[in-house]
Short mmCIF file of C-alpha atoms and ligand atoms in Angstrom, two decimals:
data_model
loop_
_atom_site.label_atom_id
_atom_site.label_comp_id
_atom_site.label_asym_id
_atom_site.label_seq_id
_atom_site.Cartn_x
_atom_site.Cartn_y
_atom_site.Cartn_z
CA MET A 1 1.60 -35.90 39.31
CA THR A 2 -2.54 -35.25 38.73
CA ARG A 3 -4.50 -35.97 36.16
CA HIS A 4 -7.07 -34.28 33.94
CA LEU A 5 -10.06 -36.37 32.34
CA ILE A 6 -11.34 -35.31 29.16
CA VAL A 7 -15.05 -36.45 28.72
CA GLY A 8 -16.22 -35.96 24.86
CA PRO A 9 -13.02 -37.35 22.20
CA GLY A 10 -15.01 -34.36 20.12
CA ALA A 11 -12.52 -32.01 17.80
CA MET A 12 -12.82 -29.90 21.16
CA GLY A 13 -11.81 -32.94 23.74
CA ARG A 14 -9.04 -33.83 21.77
CA LEU A 15 -7.57 -30.96 21.14
CA LEU A 16 -7.63 -30.05 24.77
CA ALA A 17 -5.93 -33.66 25.33
CA LEU A 18 -3.81 -33.34 23.17
CA HIS A 19 -2.67 -29.81 24.78
CA LEU A 20 -2.44 -31.16 27.88
CA ALA A 21 -0.66 -34.26 27.25
CA GLU A 22 2.12 -32.47 26.74
CA GLN A 23 2.42 -31.37 30.43
CA GLN A 24 0.22 -33.77 32.48
CA PRO A 25 -1.02 -36.90 32.35
CA VAL A 26 -3.99 -37.17 30.75
CA THR A 27 -7.71 -39.64 30.29
CA LEU A 28 -10.07 -39.13 27.22
CA LEU A 29 -13.43 -41.13 28.14
CA GLY A 30 -15.51 -41.88 24.54
CA ARG A 31 -18.65 -44.60 24.49
CA ARG A 32 -16.35 -46.09 21.66
CA SER A 33 -12.37 -46.86 21.25
CA LEU A 34 -9.98 -44.07 19.64
CA PRO A 35 -6.87 -45.18 18.59
CA HIS A 36 -4.90 -44.69 21.45
CA CYS A 37 -2.13 -42.92 18.79
CA GLN A 38 -3.41 -39.14 18.14
CA THR A 39 -1.89 -36.51 15.60
CA LEU A 40 -2.55 -32.95 16.05
CA THR A 41 -2.00 -30.95 13.37
CA THR A 42 -1.47 -27.47 14.44
CA PRO A 43 -2.56 -24.04 13.24
CA GLU A 44 1.60 -23.77 11.76
CA GLY A 45 0.57 -26.87 9.72
CA GLU A 46 2.94 -29.28 12.33
CA CYS A 47 2.17 -32.79 13.00
CA ARG A 48 2.58 -33.85 16.44
CA HIS A 49 2.04 -37.21 17.23
CA ARG A 50 0.81 -38.08 21.24
CA SER A 51 -0.89 -41.49 22.31
CA LEU A 52 -2.96 -41.04 24.93
CA GLU A 53 -4.94 -43.21 27.66
CA CYS A 54 -8.18 -43.90 25.96
CA LEU A 55 -11.20 -45.13 28.10
CA THR A 56 -14.11 -46.51 27.42
CA PRO A 57 -17.67 -46.89 29.93
CA ASP A 58 -16.50 -50.23 29.77
CA SER A 59 -13.58 -50.03 30.26
CA LEU A 60 -13.97 -47.20 33.45
CA GLU A 61 -12.66 -49.63 36.29
CA ARG A 62 -8.93 -48.79 35.32
CA LEU A 63 -9.99 -45.26 36.28
CA ASP A 64 -7.40 -43.68 39.48
CA THR A 65 -10.28 -41.14 40.31
CA SER A 66 -8.98 -40.28 43.46
CA ARG A 67 -6.06 -38.22 41.46
CA LEU A 68 -8.48 -35.58 39.22
CA ALA A 69 -6.76 -32.55 38.72
CA ALA A 70 -10.03 -31.99 36.83
CA VAL A 71 -13.20 -33.90 35.13
CA HIS A 72 -13.71 -31.63 31.39
CA LEU A 73 -17.30 -31.83 30.02
CA VAL A 74 -16.37 -31.45 26.16
CA THR A 75 -19.61 -33.34 24.86
CA LYS A 76 -22.82 -32.38 23.09
CA ALA A 77 -24.84 -30.38 24.89
CA TYR A 78 -27.45 -33.01 24.34
CA ALA A 79 -25.39 -35.53 26.06
CA THR A 80 -23.80 -34.17 28.63
CA ASP A 81 -26.28 -35.61 31.58
CA ALA A 82 -25.86 -39.12 30.06
CA ALA A 83 -21.98 -39.04 29.88
CA LEU A 84 -22.13 -37.63 34.20
CA ALA A 85 -24.09 -40.55 34.87
CA THR A 86 -21.93 -42.92 33.79
CA LEU A 87 -19.52 -41.66 35.41
CA ALA A 88 -20.94 -39.42 39.12
CA PRO A 89 -20.76 -42.93 40.55
CA ARG A 90 -16.83 -42.95 40.23
CA LEU A 91 -16.32 -39.64 41.52
CA PRO A 92 -14.99 -38.11 44.65
CA SER A 93 -17.76 -35.20 44.82
CA ASP A 94 -15.15 -32.27 45.48
CA THR A 95 -13.51 -33.41 42.05
CA PRO A 96 -13.17 -30.24 39.56
CA LEU A 97 -15.87 -30.05 36.95
CA VAL A 98 -15.44 -27.84 33.42
CA LEU A 99 -18.59 -27.56 30.93
CA TRP A 100 -17.07 -26.96 27.51
CA GLN A 101 -20.77 -26.72 26.20
CA ASN A 102 -22.59 -24.48 23.47
CA GLY A 103 -25.58 -23.04 24.82
CA PHE A 104 -27.25 -22.51 28.11
CA ASP A 105 -28.63 -25.66 29.38
CA SER A 106 -26.76 -28.10 31.35
CA GLN A 107 -24.50 -25.46 33.31
CA PRO A 108 -27.16 -23.71 35.31
CA ARG A 109 -28.92 -27.21 36.07
CA LEU A 110 -25.45 -28.51 37.21
CA THR A 111 -24.35 -25.02 38.99
CA ARG A 112 -26.68 -25.48 40.53
CA HIS A 113 -27.48 -29.13 41.93
CA ARG A 114 -24.09 -30.85 41.80
CA GLN A 115 -21.83 -30.45 45.40
CA GLY A 116 -18.88 -30.39 43.98
CA PRO A 117 -17.02 -26.93 41.92
CA THR A 118 -18.78 -26.63 38.82
CA LEU A 119 -16.60 -24.33 36.60
CA CYS A 120 -18.13 -23.49 32.95
CA ALA A 121 -15.65 -22.42 29.60
CA THR A 122 -16.20 -20.99 26.71
CA THR A 123 -13.93 -20.79 23.76
CA THR A 124 -12.87 -19.38 20.29
CA GLU A 125 -10.43 -22.30 19.12
CA GLY A 126 -11.27 -23.49 16.18
CA ALA A 127 -10.85 -26.94 15.30
CA TYR A 128 -12.09 -30.39 13.39
CA SER A 129 -11.72 -33.81 13.34
CA SER A 130 -9.79 -35.68 10.97
CA GLY A 131 -11.24 -38.72 11.82
CA ASP A 132 -10.76 -40.88 14.53
CA ASP A 133 -6.84 -40.63 14.99
CA GLY A 134 -6.53 -36.89 14.33
CA VAL A 135 -7.71 -33.48 15.00
CA VAL A 136 -6.70 -30.24 13.37
CA HIS A 137 -6.11 -26.81 15.32
CA ALA A 138 -7.46 -24.25 12.68
CA GLY A 139 -7.12 -21.50 14.74
CA HIS A 140 -5.71 -20.32 17.89
CA GLY A 141 -8.55 -18.34 20.04
CA GLN A 142 -9.34 -17.27 23.42
CA THR A 143 -10.62 -19.52 26.30
CA TRP A 144 -12.80 -18.21 29.64
CA ILE A 145 -13.18 -19.96 32.45
CA GLY A 146 -15.55 -18.96 35.91
CA HIS A 147 -18.23 -19.84 37.81
CA LEU A 148 -21.87 -18.83 37.27
CA ASP A 149 -22.26 -17.35 40.47
CA GLY A 150 -18.06 -15.72 40.66
CA ARG A 151 -17.23 -18.52 43.10
CA TYR A 152 -13.77 -21.15 43.32
CA PRO A 153 -11.91 -18.14 41.73
CA GLU A 154 -8.62 -19.73 42.96
CA LEU A 155 -9.77 -23.07 41.16
CA ALA A 156 -10.55 -20.72 37.94
CA ALA A 157 -7.35 -18.97 38.07
CA ASP A 158 -5.42 -22.61 38.58
CA LEU A 159 -7.09 -23.90 35.44
CA ALA A 160 -6.46 -21.49 33.72
CA ALA A 161 -3.27 -21.00 34.29
CA THR A 162 -2.71 -24.50 33.14
CA LEU A 163 -4.80 -23.83 29.96
CA SER A 164 -2.58 -21.02 29.33
CA ALA A 165 0.82 -22.63 29.81
CA ILE A 166 -0.40 -26.20 27.55
CA GLY A 167 -1.23 -23.18 24.62
CA ILE A 168 -4.67 -22.74 24.92
CA PRO A 169 -4.62 -18.99 26.37
CA THR A 170 -7.40 -18.48 28.66
CA LEU A 171 -8.43 -15.85 31.37
CA ALA A 172 -9.95 -16.74 34.41
CA VAL A 173 -13.73 -14.14 34.81
CA ASP A 174 -16.40 -14.05 37.00
CA ASP A 175 -19.14 -13.04 34.89
CA ILE A 176 -18.86 -16.58 32.57
CA ARG A 177 -22.62 -16.02 32.67
CA VAL A 178 -22.60 -12.77 30.13
CA ARG A 179 -19.92 -14.46 27.45
CA LEU A 180 -22.05 -17.60 28.22
CA TRP A 181 -24.62 -15.82 27.05
CA HIS A 182 -22.95 -13.92 24.36
CA LYS A 183 -21.87 -17.12 23.12
CA LEU A 184 -25.55 -18.22 23.18
CA ALA A 185 -26.16 -14.84 20.51
CA VAL A 186 -23.53 -15.66 18.12
CA ASN A 187 -24.08 -19.21 17.77
CA ALA A 188 -28.61 -18.97 17.56
CA ALA A 189 -27.50 -16.13 14.28
CA ILE A 190 -25.43 -18.93 13.12
CA ASN A 191 -25.55 -22.29 13.09
CA PRO A 192 -29.43 -23.04 12.89
CA LEU A 193 -29.27 -21.41 9.28
CA VAL A 194 -26.19 -22.38 7.83
CA ALA A 195 -27.11 -26.06 9.38
CA HIS A 196 -30.84 -25.85 7.69
CA PHE A 197 -29.39 -23.47 4.27
CA ARG A 198 -25.70 -26.05 4.44
CA LEU A 199 -23.40 -22.54 4.05
CA ARG A 200 -20.73 -21.65 5.18
CA ASN A 201 -20.69 -18.93 7.85
CA GLY A 202 -19.36 -16.23 5.35
CA GLN A 203 -21.82 -16.78 3.19
CA LEU A 204 -24.48 -15.56 5.51
CA ARG A 205 -23.38 -11.59 4.22
CA GLU A 206 -24.90 -12.98 0.74
CA PRO A 207 -28.15 -10.51 -0.30
CA ARG A 208 -30.30 -13.35 0.11
CA PHE A 209 -29.49 -14.90 3.75
CA ARG A 210 -28.28 -11.18 5.22
CA PRO A 211 -31.97 -10.26 5.89
CA MET A 212 -33.06 -13.31 7.61
CA VAL A 213 -29.70 -12.88 10.32
CA ASP A 214 -30.96 -9.23 10.61
CA ALA A 215 -34.47 -10.64 12.15
CA ILE A 216 -32.43 -13.00 14.67
CA ILE A 217 -29.93 -10.37 15.75
CA GLU A 218 -32.97 -8.19 16.29
CA GLU A 219 -34.97 -10.92 18.55
CA VAL A 220 -31.76 -12.00 20.50
CA THR A 221 -30.94 -8.07 21.11
CA ARG A 222 -34.60 -8.23 22.71
CA VAL A 223 -33.86 -11.80 25.01
CA MET A 224 -30.39 -10.30 26.31
CA THR A 225 -31.71 -6.84 27.23
CA ALA A 226 -34.92 -8.96 29.45
CA GLU A 227 -32.37 -11.74 30.46
CA ALA A 228 -30.10 -8.22 31.78
CA ILE A 229 -26.80 -9.26 29.64
CA PRO A 230 -24.82 -6.45 29.30
CA PRO A 231 -24.20 -5.88 25.51
CA PRO A 232 -20.83 -6.46 23.76
CA PRO A 233 -18.87 -2.48 23.70
CA HIS A 234 -20.15 -2.39 19.76
CA GLY A 235 -23.53 -4.03 20.42
CA PHE A 236 -24.95 -7.50 19.67
CA SER A 237 -25.02 -6.89 15.98
CA ALA A 238 -21.58 -5.84 15.03
CA MET A 239 -19.89 -8.63 17.08
CA ILE A 240 -22.18 -11.10 15.35
CA TRP A 241 -21.32 -9.90 11.85
CA GLU A 242 -17.74 -9.66 13.31
CA VAL A 243 -17.71 -13.50 14.41
CA ILE A 244 -19.31 -14.23 11.11
CA ALA A 245 -16.45 -12.59 9.03
CA ALA A 246 -13.95 -13.57 11.21
CA THR A 247 -14.97 -17.31 10.72
CA ALA A 248 -15.69 -16.38 7.40
CA GLU A 249 -14.17 -20.27 6.05
CA ASN A 250 -15.98 -22.44 8.89
CA ARG A 251 -18.06 -25.23 8.92
CA ALA A 252 -20.50 -24.79 12.10
CA SER A 253 -20.17 -27.34 14.46
CA MET A 254 -24.29 -27.59 14.01
CA LEU A 255 -23.40 -28.05 9.62
CA GLN A 256 -21.12 -30.22 10.79
CA ASP A 257 -23.66 -32.20 13.10
CA VAL A 258 -26.17 -32.53 9.82
CA LEU A 259 -23.60 -33.80 7.45
CA ALA A 260 -22.84 -36.31 9.98
CA GLY A 261 -26.14 -37.54 10.96
CA ARG A 262 -25.89 -36.15 14.24
CA PRO A 263 -28.38 -34.72 16.05
CA THR A 264 -28.17 -31.41 16.87
CA GLU A 265 -27.17 -28.90 19.12
CA HIS A 266 -30.98 -26.78 18.78
CA ASP A 267 -32.44 -27.58 21.78
CA ALA A 268 -28.99 -25.78 24.34
CA ILE A 269 -29.00 -23.01 22.08
CA LEU A 270 -33.03 -22.03 21.20
CA LEU A 271 -34.79 -23.06 24.04
CA PRO A 272 -33.47 -20.73 26.79
CA LEU A 273 -33.66 -17.99 24.36
CA LEU A 274 -36.99 -18.95 23.94
CA GLN A 275 -37.89 -19.64 28.06
CA THR A 276 -36.03 -16.33 28.89
CA ALA A 277 -39.31 -14.65 25.87
CA ARG A 278 -42.35 -16.95 26.94
CA GLU A 279 -41.22 -15.25 30.68
CA ASN A 280 -41.33 -11.46 29.15
CA GLY A 281 -44.02 -12.00 27.88
CA LEU A 282 -41.90 -11.54 24.04
CA ASP A 283 -42.50 -12.74 20.62
CA MET A 284 -39.85 -14.41 18.63
CA PRO A 285 -40.98 -16.00 15.46
CA HIS A 286 -38.04 -16.37 13.75
CA LEU A 287 -36.04 -18.05 16.63
CA ALA A 288 -39.21 -20.03 16.93
CA ALA A 289 -39.64 -21.16 13.64
CA LEU A 290 -35.93 -22.25 13.73
CA HIS A 291 -36.48 -23.98 16.20
CA GLN A 292 -39.53 -26.20 15.34
CA GLN A 293 -37.65 -27.33 11.76
CA PHE A 294 -34.40 -28.86 13.73
CA THR A 295 -37.33 -30.43 16.20
CA THR A 296 -39.17 -32.23 13.02
CA ARG A 297 -36.10 -32.71 11.43
CA GLN A 298 -35.00 -34.89 14.71
CA HIS A 299 -38.11 -36.25 15.58
CA PRO A 300 -40.30 -36.05 12.33
CA GLY A 301 -43.65 -37.62 14.00
CA LYS A 302 -43.36 -34.15 15.92
CA ALA A 303 -44.74 -31.54 14.03
O1 KPL B 401 -19.04 -21.34 17.54
C1 KPL B 401 -19.50 -21.52 16.24
C2 KPL B 401 -19.83 -23.33 16.13
O2 KPL B 401 -19.39 -23.77 15.09
O3 KPL B 401 -20.84 -23.46 17.22
C3 KPL B 401 -19.33 -20.32 15.52
C4 KPL B 401 -19.35 -19.07 16.30
C5 KPL B 401 -20.64 -20.55 14.69
C6 KPL B 401 -18.11 -20.55 15.03
O4 KPL B 401 -18.38 -21.39 13.52
#
């Protein structure tokens, strides 16, 4: 049987690994070693224990890379290149790679420059880590997978079937680029603000924060139009406010990063928007100010 390699043992990486492990051989690769016995708490509150093969870069020689069904890169956006550089010399070039990152940074770069099939995935599954040995599947969601130019439809369909069969409902799509930009719009409107003010998503509906969200939605909508991204059925504003309502109790990923003292994904989320704006001569004062705030926070010297 072929094996799935999951790179990045954060909440989403382990959620995937633990679901896949119920039906397929799985290896989890992370920078530091984790307990092999992992607990998945389901949205219904059931605890499932699974033993996973967990490797680090130092033990990577134990991985048989000749029989990989796919490598799922589930690292933070800023860690993608380093993770792939560790792995690439050992991977047959035709190994399918699936990019699960937020933002729109590594996806176009790797799709264009990597030799083998490179697909992108985006998901609304909710998960958070409950320590080194457990992950909580907080809420069921939907996942979409596809190639940025609509190539490899059979591979996308196979992987969608595999993920759906393990309880991660997934659709193979030929418009993953549009879906990634829609997710980018959501992430840009929610993540930097909640991370900066340390809010749960639903607090953005309070009178103090609502105008800030609306100002960002206005800028994001102009960028999407310039990038020729078709709007969702009820428009960007309705989509973003719906996500805020649906995830009202969540601590967004960028807030979790801030609270844990980790770097944030502000470049992957905000820079593609700012770059499109610049190319189209559009002024984005709110997005630019947020990007500057997080850059200064992470690199205090860079004013
Ligand atoms: O995707 C998310 C994230 O946390 O990164 C949102 C949609 C903002 C949900 O919290």
